[in-house]
PDB file of C-alpha atoms and ligand atoms in Angstrom:
ATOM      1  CA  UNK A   1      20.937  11.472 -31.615  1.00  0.00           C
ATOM      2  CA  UNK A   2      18.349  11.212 -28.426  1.00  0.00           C
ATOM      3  CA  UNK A   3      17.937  14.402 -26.911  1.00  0.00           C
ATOM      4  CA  UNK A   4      15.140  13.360 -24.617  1.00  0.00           C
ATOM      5  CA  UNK A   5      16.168  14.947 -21.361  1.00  0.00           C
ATOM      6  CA  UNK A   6      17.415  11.968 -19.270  1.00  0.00           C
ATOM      7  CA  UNK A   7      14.473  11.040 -16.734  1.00  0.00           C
ATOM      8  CA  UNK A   8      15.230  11.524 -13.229  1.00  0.00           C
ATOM      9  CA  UNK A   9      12.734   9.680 -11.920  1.00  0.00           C
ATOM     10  CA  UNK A  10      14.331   6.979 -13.945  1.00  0.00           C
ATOM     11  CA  UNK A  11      17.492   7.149 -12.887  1.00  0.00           C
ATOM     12  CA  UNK A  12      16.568   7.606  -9.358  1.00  0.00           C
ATOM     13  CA  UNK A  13      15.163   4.519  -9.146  1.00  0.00           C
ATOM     14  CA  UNK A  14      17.671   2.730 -11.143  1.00  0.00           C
ATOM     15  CA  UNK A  15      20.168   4.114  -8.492  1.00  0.00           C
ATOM     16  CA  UNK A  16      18.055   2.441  -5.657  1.00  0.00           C
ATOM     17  CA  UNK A  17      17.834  -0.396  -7.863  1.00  0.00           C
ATOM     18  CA  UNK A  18      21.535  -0.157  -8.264  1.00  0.00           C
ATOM     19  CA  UNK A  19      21.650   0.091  -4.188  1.00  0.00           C
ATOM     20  CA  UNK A  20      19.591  -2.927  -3.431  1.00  0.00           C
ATOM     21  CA  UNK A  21      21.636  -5.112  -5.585  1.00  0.00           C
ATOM     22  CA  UNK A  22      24.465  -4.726  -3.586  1.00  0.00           C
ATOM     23  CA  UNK A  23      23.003  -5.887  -0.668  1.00  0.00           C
ATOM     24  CA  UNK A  24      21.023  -8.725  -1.762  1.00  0.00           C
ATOM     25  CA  UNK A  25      20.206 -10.233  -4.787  1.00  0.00           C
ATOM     26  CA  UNK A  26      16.694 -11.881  -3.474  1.00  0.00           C
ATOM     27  CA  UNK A  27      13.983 -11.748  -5.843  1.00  0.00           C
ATOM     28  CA  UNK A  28      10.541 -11.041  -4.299  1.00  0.00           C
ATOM     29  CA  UNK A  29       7.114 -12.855  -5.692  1.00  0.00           C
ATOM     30  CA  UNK A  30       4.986 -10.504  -4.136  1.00  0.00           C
ATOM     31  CA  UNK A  31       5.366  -7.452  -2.003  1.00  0.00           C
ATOM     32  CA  UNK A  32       3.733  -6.313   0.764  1.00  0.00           C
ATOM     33  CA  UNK A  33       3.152  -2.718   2.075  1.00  0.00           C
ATOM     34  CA  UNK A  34       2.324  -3.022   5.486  1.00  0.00           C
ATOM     35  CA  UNK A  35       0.222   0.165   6.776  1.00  0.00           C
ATOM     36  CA  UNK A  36       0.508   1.797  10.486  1.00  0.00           C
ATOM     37  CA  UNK A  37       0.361  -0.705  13.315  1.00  0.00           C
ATOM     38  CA  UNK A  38       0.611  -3.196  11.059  1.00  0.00           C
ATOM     39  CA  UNK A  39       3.900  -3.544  10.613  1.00  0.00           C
ATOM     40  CA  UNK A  40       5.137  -5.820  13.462  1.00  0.00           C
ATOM     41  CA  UNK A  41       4.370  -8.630  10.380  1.00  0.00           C
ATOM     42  CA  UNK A  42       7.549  -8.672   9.462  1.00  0.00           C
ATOM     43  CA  UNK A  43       8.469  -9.889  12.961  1.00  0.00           C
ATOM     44  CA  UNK A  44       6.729 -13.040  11.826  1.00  0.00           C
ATOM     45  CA  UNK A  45       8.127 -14.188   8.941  1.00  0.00           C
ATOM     46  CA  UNK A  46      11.217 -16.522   7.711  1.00  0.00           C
ATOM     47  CA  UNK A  47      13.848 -12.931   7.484  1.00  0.00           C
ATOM     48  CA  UNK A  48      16.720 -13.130   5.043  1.00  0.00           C
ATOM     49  CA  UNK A  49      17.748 -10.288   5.196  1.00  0.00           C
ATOM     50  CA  UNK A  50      16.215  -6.311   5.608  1.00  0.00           C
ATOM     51  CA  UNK A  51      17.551  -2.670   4.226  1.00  0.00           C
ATOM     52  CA  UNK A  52      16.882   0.240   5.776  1.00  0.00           C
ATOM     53  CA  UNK A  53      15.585   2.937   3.350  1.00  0.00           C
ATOM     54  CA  UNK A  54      18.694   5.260   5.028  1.00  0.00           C
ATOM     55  CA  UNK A  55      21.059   2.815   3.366  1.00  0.00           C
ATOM     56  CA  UNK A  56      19.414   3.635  -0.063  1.00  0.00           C
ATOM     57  CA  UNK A  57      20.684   6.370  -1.263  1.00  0.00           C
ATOM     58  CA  UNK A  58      17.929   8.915  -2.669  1.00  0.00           C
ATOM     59  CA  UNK A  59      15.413   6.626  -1.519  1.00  0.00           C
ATOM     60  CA  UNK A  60      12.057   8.540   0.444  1.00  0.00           C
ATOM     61  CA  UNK A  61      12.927   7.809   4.334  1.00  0.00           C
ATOM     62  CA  UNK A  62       9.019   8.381   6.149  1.00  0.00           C
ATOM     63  CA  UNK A  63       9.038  10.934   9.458  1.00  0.00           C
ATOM     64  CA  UNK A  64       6.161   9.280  10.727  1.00  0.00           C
ATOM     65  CA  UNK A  65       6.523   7.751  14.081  1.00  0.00           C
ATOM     66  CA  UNK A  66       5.183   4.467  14.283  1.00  0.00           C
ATOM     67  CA  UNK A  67       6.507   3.696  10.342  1.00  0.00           C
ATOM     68  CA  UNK A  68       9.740   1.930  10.686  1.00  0.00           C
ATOM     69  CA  UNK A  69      11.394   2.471   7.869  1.00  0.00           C
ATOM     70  CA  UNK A  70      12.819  -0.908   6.122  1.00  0.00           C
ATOM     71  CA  UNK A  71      12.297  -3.697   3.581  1.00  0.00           C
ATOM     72  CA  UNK A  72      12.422  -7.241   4.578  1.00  0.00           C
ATOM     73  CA  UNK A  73      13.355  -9.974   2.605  1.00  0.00           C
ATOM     74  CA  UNK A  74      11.955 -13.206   3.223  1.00  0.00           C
ATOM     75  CA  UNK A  75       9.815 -16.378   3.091  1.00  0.00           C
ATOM     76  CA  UNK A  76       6.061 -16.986   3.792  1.00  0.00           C
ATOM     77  CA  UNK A  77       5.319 -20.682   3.228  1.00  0.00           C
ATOM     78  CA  UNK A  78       8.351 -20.997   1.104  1.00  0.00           C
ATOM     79  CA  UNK A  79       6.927 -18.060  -1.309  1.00  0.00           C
ATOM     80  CA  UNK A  80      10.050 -15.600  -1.798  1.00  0.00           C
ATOM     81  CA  UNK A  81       8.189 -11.833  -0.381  1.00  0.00           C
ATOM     82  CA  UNK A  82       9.845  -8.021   0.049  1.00  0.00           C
ATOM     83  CA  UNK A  83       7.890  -6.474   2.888  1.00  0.00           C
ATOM     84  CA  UNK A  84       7.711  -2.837   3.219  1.00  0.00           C
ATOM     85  CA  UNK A  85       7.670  -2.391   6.967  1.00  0.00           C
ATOM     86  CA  UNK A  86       7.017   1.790   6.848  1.00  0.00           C
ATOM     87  CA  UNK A  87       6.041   3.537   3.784  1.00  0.00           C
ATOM     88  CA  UNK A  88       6.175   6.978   2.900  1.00  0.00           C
ATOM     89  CA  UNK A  89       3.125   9.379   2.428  1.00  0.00           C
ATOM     90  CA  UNK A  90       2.024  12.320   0.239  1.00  0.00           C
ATOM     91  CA  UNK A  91       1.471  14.728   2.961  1.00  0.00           C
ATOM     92  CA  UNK A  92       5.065  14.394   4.616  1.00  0.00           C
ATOM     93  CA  UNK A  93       6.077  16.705   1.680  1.00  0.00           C
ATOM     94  CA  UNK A  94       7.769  14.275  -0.699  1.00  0.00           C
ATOM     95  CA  UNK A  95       6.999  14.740  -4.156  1.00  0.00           C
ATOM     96  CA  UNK A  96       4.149  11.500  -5.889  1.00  0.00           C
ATOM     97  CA  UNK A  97       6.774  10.115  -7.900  1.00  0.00           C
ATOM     98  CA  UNK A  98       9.256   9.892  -4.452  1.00  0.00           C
ATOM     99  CA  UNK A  99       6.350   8.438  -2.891  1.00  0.00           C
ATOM    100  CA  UNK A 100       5.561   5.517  -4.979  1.00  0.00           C
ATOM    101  CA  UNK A 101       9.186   5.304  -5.606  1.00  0.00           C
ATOM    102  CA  UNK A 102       9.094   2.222  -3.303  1.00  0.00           C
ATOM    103  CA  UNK A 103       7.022   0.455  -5.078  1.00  0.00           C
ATOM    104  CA  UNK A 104       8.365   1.118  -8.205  1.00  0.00           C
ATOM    105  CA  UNK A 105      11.387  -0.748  -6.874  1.00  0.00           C
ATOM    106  CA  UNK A 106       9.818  -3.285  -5.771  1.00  0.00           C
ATOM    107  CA  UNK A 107       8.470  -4.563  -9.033  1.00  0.00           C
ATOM    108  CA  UNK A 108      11.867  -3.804 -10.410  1.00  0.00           C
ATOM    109  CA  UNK A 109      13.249  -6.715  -7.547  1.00  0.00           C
ATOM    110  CA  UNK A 110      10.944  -8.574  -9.842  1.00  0.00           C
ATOM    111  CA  UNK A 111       7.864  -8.999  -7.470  1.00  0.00           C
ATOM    112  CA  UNK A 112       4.483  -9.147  -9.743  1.00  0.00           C
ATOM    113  CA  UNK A 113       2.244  -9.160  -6.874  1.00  0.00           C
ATOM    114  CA  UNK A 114       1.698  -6.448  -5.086  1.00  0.00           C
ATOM    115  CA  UNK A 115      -0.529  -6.094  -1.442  1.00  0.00           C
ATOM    116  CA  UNK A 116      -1.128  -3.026  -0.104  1.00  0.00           C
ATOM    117  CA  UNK A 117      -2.451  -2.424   3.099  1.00  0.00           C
ATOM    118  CA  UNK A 118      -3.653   0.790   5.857  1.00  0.00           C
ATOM    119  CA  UNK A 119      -5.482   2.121   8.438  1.00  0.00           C
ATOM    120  CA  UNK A 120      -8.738   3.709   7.117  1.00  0.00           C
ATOM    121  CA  UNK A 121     -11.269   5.789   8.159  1.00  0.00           C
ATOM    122  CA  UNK A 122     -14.759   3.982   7.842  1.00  0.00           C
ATOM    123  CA  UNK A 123     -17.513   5.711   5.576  1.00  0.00           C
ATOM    124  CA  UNK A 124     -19.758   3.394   5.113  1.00  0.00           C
ATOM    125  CA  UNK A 125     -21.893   3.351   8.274  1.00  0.00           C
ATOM    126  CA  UNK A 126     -22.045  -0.521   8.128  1.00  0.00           C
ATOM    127  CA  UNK A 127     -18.858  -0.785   9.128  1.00  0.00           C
ATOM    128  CA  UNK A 128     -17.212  -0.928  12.627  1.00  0.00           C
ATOM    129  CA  UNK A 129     -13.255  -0.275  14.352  1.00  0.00           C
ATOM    130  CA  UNK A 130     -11.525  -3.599  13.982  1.00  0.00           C
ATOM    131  CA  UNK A 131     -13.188  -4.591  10.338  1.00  0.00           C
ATOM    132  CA  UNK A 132     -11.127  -5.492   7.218  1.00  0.00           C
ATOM    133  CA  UNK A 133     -11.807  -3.914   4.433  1.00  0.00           C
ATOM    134  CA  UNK A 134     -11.130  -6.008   0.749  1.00  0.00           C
ATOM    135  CA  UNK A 135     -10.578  -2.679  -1.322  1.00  0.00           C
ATOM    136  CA  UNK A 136     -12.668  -3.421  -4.418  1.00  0.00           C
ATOM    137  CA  UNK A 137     -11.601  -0.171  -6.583  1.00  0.00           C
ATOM    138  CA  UNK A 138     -10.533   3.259  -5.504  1.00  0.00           C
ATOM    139  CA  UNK A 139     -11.337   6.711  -5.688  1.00  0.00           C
ATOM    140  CA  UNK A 140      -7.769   8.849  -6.630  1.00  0.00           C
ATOM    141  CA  UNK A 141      -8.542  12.381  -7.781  1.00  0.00           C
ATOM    142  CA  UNK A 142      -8.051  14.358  -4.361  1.00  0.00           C
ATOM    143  CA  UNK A 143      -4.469  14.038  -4.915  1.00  0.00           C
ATOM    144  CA  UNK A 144      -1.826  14.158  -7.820  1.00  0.00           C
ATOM    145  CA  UNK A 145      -1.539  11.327  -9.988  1.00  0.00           C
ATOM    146  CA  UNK A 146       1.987   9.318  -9.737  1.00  0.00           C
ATOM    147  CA  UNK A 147       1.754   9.388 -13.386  1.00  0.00           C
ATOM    148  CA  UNK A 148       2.151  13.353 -14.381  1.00  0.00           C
ATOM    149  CA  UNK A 149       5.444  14.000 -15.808  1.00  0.00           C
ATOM    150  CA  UNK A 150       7.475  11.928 -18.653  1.00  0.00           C
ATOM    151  CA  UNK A 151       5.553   8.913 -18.683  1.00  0.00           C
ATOM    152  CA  UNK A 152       8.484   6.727 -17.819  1.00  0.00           C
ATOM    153  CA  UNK A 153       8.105   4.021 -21.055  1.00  0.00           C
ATOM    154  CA  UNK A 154      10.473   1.679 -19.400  1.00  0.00           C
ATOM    155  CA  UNK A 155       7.897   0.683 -17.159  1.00  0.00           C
ATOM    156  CA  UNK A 156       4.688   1.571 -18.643  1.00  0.00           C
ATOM    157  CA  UNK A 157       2.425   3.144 -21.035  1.00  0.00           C
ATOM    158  CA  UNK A 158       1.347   6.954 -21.066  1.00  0.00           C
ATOM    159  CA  UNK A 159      -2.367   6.229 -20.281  1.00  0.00           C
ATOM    160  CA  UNK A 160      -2.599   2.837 -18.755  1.00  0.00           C
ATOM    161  CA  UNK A 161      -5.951   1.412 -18.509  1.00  0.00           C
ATOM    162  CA  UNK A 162      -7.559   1.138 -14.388  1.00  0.00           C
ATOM    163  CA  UNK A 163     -10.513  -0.523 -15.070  1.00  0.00           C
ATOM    164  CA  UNK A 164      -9.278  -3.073 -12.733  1.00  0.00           C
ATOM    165  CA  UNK A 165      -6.722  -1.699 -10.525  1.00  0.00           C
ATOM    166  CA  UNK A 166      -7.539  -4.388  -7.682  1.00  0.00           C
ATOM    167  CA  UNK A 167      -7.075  -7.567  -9.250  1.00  0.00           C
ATOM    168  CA  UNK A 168     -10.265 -10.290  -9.536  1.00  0.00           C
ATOM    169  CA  UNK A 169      -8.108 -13.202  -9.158  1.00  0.00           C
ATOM    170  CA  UNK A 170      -6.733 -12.242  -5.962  1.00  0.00           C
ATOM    171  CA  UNK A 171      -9.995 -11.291  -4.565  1.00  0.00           C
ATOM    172  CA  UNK A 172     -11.525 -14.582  -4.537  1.00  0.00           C
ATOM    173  CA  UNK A 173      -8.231 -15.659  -3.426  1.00  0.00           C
ATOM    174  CA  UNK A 174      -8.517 -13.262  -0.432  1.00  0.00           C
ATOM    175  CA  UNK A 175     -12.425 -13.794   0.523  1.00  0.00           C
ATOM    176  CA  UNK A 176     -11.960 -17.572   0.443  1.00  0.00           C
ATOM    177  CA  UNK A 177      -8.928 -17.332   2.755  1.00  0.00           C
ATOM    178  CA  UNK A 178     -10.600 -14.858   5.201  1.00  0.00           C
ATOM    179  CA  UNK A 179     -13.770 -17.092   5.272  1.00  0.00           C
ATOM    180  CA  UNK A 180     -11.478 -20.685   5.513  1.00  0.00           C
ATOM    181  CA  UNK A 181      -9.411 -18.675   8.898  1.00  0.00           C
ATOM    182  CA  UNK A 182     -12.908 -16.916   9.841  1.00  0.00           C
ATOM    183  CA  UNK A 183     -11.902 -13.592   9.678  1.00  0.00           C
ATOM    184  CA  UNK A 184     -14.965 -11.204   8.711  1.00  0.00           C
ATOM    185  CA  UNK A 185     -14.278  -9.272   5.741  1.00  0.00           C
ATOM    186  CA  UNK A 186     -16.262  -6.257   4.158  1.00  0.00           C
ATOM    187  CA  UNK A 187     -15.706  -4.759   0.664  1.00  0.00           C
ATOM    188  CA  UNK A 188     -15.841  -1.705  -0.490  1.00  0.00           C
ATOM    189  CA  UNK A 189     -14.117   1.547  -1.993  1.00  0.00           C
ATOM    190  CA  UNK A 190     -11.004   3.543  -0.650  1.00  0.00           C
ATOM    191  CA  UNK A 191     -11.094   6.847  -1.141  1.00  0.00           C
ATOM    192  CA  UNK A 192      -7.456   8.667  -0.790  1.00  0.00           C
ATOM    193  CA  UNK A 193      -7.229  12.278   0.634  1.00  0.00           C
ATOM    194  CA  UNK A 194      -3.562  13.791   0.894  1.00  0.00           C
ATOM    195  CA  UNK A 195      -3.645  14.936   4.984  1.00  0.00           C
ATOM    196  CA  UNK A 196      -2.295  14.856   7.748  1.00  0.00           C
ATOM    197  CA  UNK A 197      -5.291  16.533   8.915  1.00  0.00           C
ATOM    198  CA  UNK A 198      -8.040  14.441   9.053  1.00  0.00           C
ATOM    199  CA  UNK A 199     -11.344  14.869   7.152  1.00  0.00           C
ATOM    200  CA  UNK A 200     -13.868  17.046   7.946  1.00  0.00           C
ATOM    201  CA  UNK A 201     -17.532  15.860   8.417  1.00  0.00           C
ATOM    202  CA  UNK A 202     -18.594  17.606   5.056  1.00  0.00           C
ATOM    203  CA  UNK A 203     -15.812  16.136   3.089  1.00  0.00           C
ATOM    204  CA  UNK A 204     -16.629  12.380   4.543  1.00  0.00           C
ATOM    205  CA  UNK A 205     -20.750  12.984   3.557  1.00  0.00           C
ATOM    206  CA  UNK A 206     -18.864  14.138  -0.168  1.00  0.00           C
ATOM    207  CA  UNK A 207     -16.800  10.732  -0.526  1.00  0.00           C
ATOM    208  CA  UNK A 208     -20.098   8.648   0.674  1.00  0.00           C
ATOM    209  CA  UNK A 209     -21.984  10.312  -2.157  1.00  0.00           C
ATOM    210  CA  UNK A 210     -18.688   9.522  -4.682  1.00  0.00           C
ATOM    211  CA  UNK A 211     -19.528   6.017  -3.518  1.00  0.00           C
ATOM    212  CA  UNK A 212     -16.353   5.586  -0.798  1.00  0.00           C
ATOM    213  CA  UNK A 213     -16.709   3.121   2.171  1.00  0.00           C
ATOM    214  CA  UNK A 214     -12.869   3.782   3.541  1.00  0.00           C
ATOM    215  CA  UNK A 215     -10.950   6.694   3.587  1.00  0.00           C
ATOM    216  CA  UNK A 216      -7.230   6.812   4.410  1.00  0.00           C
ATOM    217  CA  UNK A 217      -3.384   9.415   2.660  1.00  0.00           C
ATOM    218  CA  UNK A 218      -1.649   6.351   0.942  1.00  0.00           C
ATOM    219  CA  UNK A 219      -2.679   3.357  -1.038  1.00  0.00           C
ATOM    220  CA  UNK A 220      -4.362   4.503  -4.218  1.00  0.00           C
ATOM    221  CA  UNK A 221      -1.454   6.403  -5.680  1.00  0.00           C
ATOM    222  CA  UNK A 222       0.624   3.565  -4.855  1.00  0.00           C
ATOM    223  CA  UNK A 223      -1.795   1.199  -6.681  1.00  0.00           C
ATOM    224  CA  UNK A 224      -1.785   3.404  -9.300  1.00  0.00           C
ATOM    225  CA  UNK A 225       2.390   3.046  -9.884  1.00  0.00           C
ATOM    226  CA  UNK A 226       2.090  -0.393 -10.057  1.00  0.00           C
ATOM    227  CA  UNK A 227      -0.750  -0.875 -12.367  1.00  0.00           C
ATOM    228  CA  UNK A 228       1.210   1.607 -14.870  1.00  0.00           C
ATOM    229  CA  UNK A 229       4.090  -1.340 -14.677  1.00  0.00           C
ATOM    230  CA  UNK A 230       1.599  -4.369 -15.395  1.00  0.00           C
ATOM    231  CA  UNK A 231       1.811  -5.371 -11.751  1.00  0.00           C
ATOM    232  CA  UNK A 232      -1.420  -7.344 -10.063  1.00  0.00           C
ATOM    233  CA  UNK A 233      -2.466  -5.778  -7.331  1.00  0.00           C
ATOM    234  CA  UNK A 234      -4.532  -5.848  -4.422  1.00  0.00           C
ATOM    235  CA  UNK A 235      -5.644  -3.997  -1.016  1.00  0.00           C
ATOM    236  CA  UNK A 236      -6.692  -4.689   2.367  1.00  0.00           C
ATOM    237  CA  UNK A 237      -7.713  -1.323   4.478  1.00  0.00           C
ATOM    238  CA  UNK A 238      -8.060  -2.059   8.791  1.00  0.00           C
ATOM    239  CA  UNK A 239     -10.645  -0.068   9.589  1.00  0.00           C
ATOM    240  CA  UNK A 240      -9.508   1.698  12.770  1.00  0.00           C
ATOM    241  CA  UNK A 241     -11.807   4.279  13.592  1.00  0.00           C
ATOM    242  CA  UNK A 242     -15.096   5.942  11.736  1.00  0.00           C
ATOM    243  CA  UNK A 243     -14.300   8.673  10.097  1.00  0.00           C
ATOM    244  CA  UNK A 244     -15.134  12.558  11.163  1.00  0.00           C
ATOM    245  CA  UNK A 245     -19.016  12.975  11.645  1.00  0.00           C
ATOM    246  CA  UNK A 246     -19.788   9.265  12.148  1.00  0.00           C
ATOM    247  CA  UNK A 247     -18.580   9.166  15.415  1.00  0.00           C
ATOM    248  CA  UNK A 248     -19.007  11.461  18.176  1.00  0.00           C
ATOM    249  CA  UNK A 249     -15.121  11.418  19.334  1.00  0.00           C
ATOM    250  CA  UNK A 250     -12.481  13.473  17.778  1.00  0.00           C
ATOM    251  CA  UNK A 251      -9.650  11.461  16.015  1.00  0.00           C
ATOM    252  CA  UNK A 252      -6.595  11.218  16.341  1.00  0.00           C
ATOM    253  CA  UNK A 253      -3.452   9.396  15.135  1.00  0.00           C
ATOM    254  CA  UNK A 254      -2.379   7.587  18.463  1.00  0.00           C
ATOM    255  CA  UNK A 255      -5.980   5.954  18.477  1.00  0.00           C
ATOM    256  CA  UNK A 256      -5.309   5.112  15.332  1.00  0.00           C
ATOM    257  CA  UNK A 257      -2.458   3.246  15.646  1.00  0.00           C
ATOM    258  CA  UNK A 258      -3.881   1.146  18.792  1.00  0.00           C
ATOM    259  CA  UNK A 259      -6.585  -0.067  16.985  1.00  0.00           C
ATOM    260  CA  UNK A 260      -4.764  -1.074  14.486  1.00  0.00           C
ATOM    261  CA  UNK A 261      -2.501  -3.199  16.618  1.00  0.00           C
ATOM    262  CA  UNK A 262      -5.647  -4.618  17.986  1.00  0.00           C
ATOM    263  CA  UNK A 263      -6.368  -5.966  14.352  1.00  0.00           C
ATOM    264  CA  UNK A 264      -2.502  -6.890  13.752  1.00  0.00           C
ATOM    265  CA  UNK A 265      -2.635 -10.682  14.654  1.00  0.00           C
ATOM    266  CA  UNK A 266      -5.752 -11.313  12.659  1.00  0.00           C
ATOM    267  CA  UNK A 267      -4.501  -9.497  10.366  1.00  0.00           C
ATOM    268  CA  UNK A 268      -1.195 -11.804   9.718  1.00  0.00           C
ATOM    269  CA  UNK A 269      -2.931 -14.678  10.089  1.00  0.00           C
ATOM    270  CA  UNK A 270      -4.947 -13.796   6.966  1.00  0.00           C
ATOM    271  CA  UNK A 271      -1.980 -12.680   4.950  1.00  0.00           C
ATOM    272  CA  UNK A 272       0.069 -15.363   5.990  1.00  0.00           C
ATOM    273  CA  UNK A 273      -2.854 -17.458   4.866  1.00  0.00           C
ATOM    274  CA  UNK A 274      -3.439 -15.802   1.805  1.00  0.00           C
ATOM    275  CA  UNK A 275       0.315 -15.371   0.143  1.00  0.00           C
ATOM    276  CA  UNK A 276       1.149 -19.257  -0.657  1.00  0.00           C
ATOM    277  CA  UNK A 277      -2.413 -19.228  -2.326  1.00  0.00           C
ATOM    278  CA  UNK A 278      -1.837 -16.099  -4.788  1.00  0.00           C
TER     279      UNK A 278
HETATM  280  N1  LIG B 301      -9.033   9.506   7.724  1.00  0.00           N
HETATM  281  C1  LIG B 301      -7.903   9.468   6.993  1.00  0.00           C
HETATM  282  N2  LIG B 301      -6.938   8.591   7.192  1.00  0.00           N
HETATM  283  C2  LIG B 301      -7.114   7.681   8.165  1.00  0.00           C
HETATM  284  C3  LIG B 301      -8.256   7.648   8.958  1.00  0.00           C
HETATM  285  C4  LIG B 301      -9.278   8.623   8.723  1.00  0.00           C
HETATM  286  O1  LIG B 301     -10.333   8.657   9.385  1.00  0.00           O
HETATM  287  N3  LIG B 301      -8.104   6.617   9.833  1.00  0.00           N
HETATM  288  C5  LIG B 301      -6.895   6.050   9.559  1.00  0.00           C
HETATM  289  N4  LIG B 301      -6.300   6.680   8.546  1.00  0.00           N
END
């Protein structure tokens, strides 16, 4: 007899899983996870059809304003894609394994592709508000890995390897799209903090001397999730403001948001560009 405890992280998502499938029965290529401001993508693409996390029951629903809270289901260039048009963050109080829940269900739609995209904080002092960022690795370990608990061997191994979270094939995909549409695009690290508040100057000088260009609360966990379940994956950050101590105005999220709407129709363009080629 199995006396495992039964997983409920499992389940969970099999019940989403469960949920989705009686909506639609669209199967996704690749997902996209489309950060704050950025999410008005989805009001470019070929819809089939969209859920609203409420409708799932169980499923993470995000209190952020400015994160609508849906998936969409359609076509770029004929490629079958699940957009994630709002995701939901550490700091908001869900627990990791509710917040890369999403994901997790994406790759069980079948997509095995993943994009994941945010507003970050620039670090390197190279960069600028309005540049896009081609995360090249990641820095994880200021917040809880997705992974504690029962490793969940349905989907992955206990100690999956991330010596390449952010896949090589899709960056060359990405930096020869972005030159071919002449966007600018930088490269560099993403460091993830939990939040809300924003860094402090001493923390942003610490993740320059770990070697981090971006900082921004989502993203890395996320990539994390979908490593563990053999997904590719890669990550474009929008750089929307410099982070605390590189710039002589205090954040804040509003700003944040505006700039990134400033970057959202170059930002589509490359996506759009770069989906039929992955
Ligand atoms: N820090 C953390 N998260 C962010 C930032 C920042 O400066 N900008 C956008 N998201």
């Amino acid at each position: 007899m199995n006396d495992r405890p039964v997983n409920v992280v499992m389940q969970k998502l099999n019940a989403c899983l469960q949920a989705v499938r009686q909506k639609t029965d669209f199967v996704p290529e690749t997902a996209v996870v489309l950060g704050s401001g950025l999410g008005d993508f989805a009001e470019h693409i070929e819809v089939s059809t969209a859920i609203s996390y409420a409708e799932i029951p169980g499923f993470p629903v995000s209190t952020v304003a400015g994160h609508r809270g849906r998936f969409v289901f359609g076509f770029i260039h004929q490629v079958p894609v699940v957009l994630m048009q709002g995701r939901v963050h550490y700091y908001e109080g869900y627990q990791m394994t509710d917040v890369v829940l999403p994901v997790r269900l994406m790759g069980l739609m079948g997509a095995r592709k993943l994009i994941l995209t945010n507003a970050a904080g620039g670090v390197n002092p190279d960069f600028h508000p309005g540049d896009f960022m081609l995360i090249s690795d990641h820095i994880s370990t200021a917040v809880p890995s997705p992974l504690i608990g029962q490793n969940l061997d349905a989907l992955g191994p206990r100690f999956p390897d991330m010596s390449t979270v952010y896949s090589q094939r899709m960056r060359v995909i990405i930096r020869q799209e972005a030159e071919r549409t002449g966007i600018p695009l930088r490269e560099g690290v993403y460091v993830q903090f939990t939040g809300p508040a924003y860094e402090t100057p001493a923390e942003i000088r610490m993740c320059r001397m770990w070697g981090g260009d971006a900082v921004g609360m989502s993203t890395a966990c996320e990539a994390v999730a979908a490593r563990h379940m053999g997904m590719e994956v890669c990550g474009i950050s929008c750089i929307t403001n410099m982070a605390a101590g590189l710039s002589v105005t205090p954040l804040n999220h509003k700003e944040v948001e505006e700039n990134a709407s400033r970057c959202a129709a170059q930002f589509r363009d490359l996506i759009t560009a770069v989906i039929p080629q992955l």
